[in-house]
Amino acid sequence: MSETKLLSEHYDKDEFIGLAGYKKHGGYEVLAKALKMQPQQIIDEVKASGLRGRGGAGFSTGTKWSFLPKNNEPRYLLCNADEGEPGTFKDRLMMERAPHQLIEGMIISSFAIGSKKSYIYVRGEYHYPIAVLEKAIREAYDAGLLGKNILGSGFDHDMDVYSGAGAYICGEETGMISSLEGLKGQPKLKPPFPAVQGYLRKPTIVNNVETLAAVVPIIKDGAAAYRKFGTEKSAGTKFFSLSGNVNKPGNYEVPLAYPMKDMIYKLGGGIRNGKKLKAVIPGGSSAPVLTAEEAEKVLLDYESIAAAGSMLGSGAIIVLDDSQCMVDCLANLTHFYHHESCGQCTPCREGTGWVDKIVHSILSGRGRLQDIDLLLKVADNMKGRTICALSDAAALPVISFVTKFRDEFEYYVREGRSKVKGTVLYAEMHH
Amino acid sequence: MFQLSPEGLGQVKKELARYETKESAIIPSLYVAQKENKGWINEDVIRHLSQVMEIPESRINEVFKFYTMFNQKPVGRHHVQICSTLSCHINGAPELTAHICKELKVGMDQVTEDGRFTVSRAECLGSCGTAPMMQVNDKYYENLTPESAMNILRGLK
């Protein structure tokens, strides 16, 4: 099976980046159509399409929008382009290759929810995508697609880009709001949910880049057409960022419920250097790891991956071949979460530090057998006890790696070296 | 004492007027100041920004300390940040880092004697399909080998 390029049909064409080229391929025709619809009709269509948040949580987009208060209070749309989940690089592609698709999706969504101002919050490292977006926004203003009375509809909308400054936690929607407010990017307690009280305590919708872009084909051809792809509960197409030990890493747009096996062996060209598949992280580094056997059976939709004990998340598939040491890979992830914990909640701040220390003590040959159960115990205490999901996200890889590959951890403790590769090059890398 | 250039001051003033609240201008203004202070930020910079922006030093300081893209100590003219998270890690980032540090004769987060380079570890930079990779100042370099990375760095004065 090949890709289904509902969004990415023209991503290979350089002209699609600019306004003229985007329009040549039907760009902004859907906006013209949407502006003639009733806002509620658009919300209903998006709800009927089954579109779910593509950033990681997978919550129904139309339902999220309907949580907004039904009054004339000013409200904001924030596009989450903080893309920091390890393994994820699809939003970057979308911003670099199709900035106007995102902008069109955002104007339509803003019209639907009655927002006069939107921001695209982009991670600070994405200098090039930011430059592409800023240029596209200027083009849109010059063409009357942003600003006052868009396309003569009477609808006004302003859009701007905001650059983050290097903090994974700002991908969490309330952390992002804090950051945009000029604060440390620390998440806030929910409720109140952002739809009720978000940016500057005004009703705010935060949606991922891919989610907002998907609104364009949904309004173009209708919910029923979108539902032709995927399953009842996981409708439409989705980008998967494939990386790790595969021959052809990259972003692939496929219908949901596409087989993982085909993703790795067909689109991904199989495992590199003639090695064998060992494990797969299916939805960004926070998703529990799957063994090769589990991965080869699973379909890429929200329900199937959940049934296999993991998460579809952001759609970032990290493939590990049989030369990878699971202790080493876990140490890499525990370092990440320790570095990125915002420090606000004790179970996360302390827990990420402790698991990182314990895994690294095993990695350096100083581990004790009881450390393995200690890891599970600390990780268990990090779950469900904090303001946001980072702590759980840090605990899940620990639990899944240790449970599914326990023999490698025990071997490392007993022998003081990796069962798979002997010496691990880690000294300066990890600290 | 640090002072923004007239252009830098103009940029900060523009950022102050750009968002719904002036606090949103803290991150963009820290970027402007960092660029004008050879790539890092110290107390002088915070004090000056506080005066210019009419925002308390403590407010600017907490933002400065929270985000990793603001450097708390001097860096070389070319800040080499090697992505070290999982997809890069299993595709040669450790070897790449070791090679670059050896060739440049510099430890992590230190400045080379000629002031040209600082090498740092970065967390996932969203370039996992083109691993391993490095970011040098604002630019991404992808699909690297230790040799190709050094060729790029040698070309940077």
Short mmCIF file of N, CA and C in Angstrom, two decimals, chain B residues 95-107 112 114 116-117 119 146-147 149-151 153-154:
data_model
loop_
_atom_site.label_atom_id
_atom_site.label_comp_id
_atom_site.label_asym_id
_atom_site.label_seq_id
_atom_site.Cartn_x
_atom_site.Cartn_y
_atom_site.Cartn_z
N GLU B 95 29.13 9.13 18.50
CA GLU B 95 30.39 9.12 17.74
C GLU B 95 30.64 10.49 17.12
N LEU B 96 29.57 11.11 16.62
CA LEU B 96 29.68 12.44 16.01
C LEU B 96 30.19 13.45 17.04
N THR B 97 29.62 13.41 18.23
CA THR B 97 29.99 14.34 19.28
C THR B 97 31.45 14.14 19.69
N ALA B 98 31.82 12.87 19.89
CA ALA B 98 33.20 12.57 20.31
C ALA B 98 34.19 13.06 19.25
N HIS B 99 33.86 12.84 17.98
CA HIS B 99 34.76 13.25 16.89
C HIS B 99 34.92 14.77 16.84
N ILE B 100 33.81 15.48 16.91
CA ILE B 100 33.86 16.95 16.81
C ILE B 100 34.65 17.52 17.99
N CYS B 101 34.40 17.03 19.21
CA CYS B 101 35.12 17.54 20.37
C CYS B 101 36.62 17.27 20.25
N LYS B 102 36.95 16.11 19.73
CA LYS B 102 38.38 15.74 19.58
C LYS B 102 39.05 16.64 18.54
N GLU B 103 38.39 16.81 17.39
CA GLU B 103 38.97 17.61 16.32
C GLU B 103 39.09 19.08 16.71
N LEU B 104 38.11 19.57 17.44
CA LEU B 104 38.14 20.99 17.84
C LEU B 104 38.92 21.19 19.14
N LYS B 105 39.36 20.09 19.72
CA LYS B 105 40.11 20.11 20.99
C LYS B 105 39.36 20.92 22.06
N VAL B 106 38.11 20.51 22.29
CA VAL B 106 37.30 21.25 23.24
C VAL B 106 36.33 20.30 23.96
N GLY B 107 36.07 20.57 25.23
CA GLY B 107 35.09 19.78 25.98
C GLY B 107 33.70 20.32 25.75
N THR B 112 36.24 27.09 22.33
CA THR B 112 37.58 26.80 21.78
C THR B 112 38.49 28.01 22.01
N ASP B 114 40.32 29.77 20.16
CA ASP B 114 40.19 30.89 19.20
C ASP B 114 38.81 31.55 19.26
N ARG B 116 35.99 30.43 18.38
CA ARG B 116 35.08 30.13 17.26
C ARG B 116 33.91 29.22 17.65
N PHE B 117 34.20 28.20 18.47
CA PHE B 117 33.17 27.17 18.67
C PHE B 117 32.85 26.85 20.13
N VAL B 119 30.63 23.45 21.69
CA VAL B 119 29.88 22.25 21.33
C VAL B 119 28.97 21.89 22.50
N PRO B 146 30.79 11.99 10.84
CA PRO B 146 31.79 12.78 11.56
C PRO B 146 32.63 13.63 10.61
N GLU B 147 32.96 13.07 9.45
CA GLU B 147 33.80 13.80 8.48
C GLU B 147 33.03 14.96 7.85
N ALA B 149 30.53 16.59 9.00
CA ALA B 149 30.28 17.63 10.00
C ALA B 149 31.52 18.50 10.18
N MET B 150 32.70 17.86 10.25
CA MET B 150 33.94 18.63 10.43
C MET B 150 34.22 19.50 9.21
N ASN B 151 33.88 19.00 8.02
CA ASN B 151 34.07 19.81 6.82
C ASN B 151 33.22 21.07 6.88
N LEU B 153 32.14 22.54 9.68
CA LEU B 153 32.65 23.41 10.74
C LEU B 153 33.94 24.12 10.33
N ARG B 154 34.79 23.42 9.58
CA ARG B 154 36.06 24.06 9.14
C ARG B 154 35.77 25.25 8.24
#
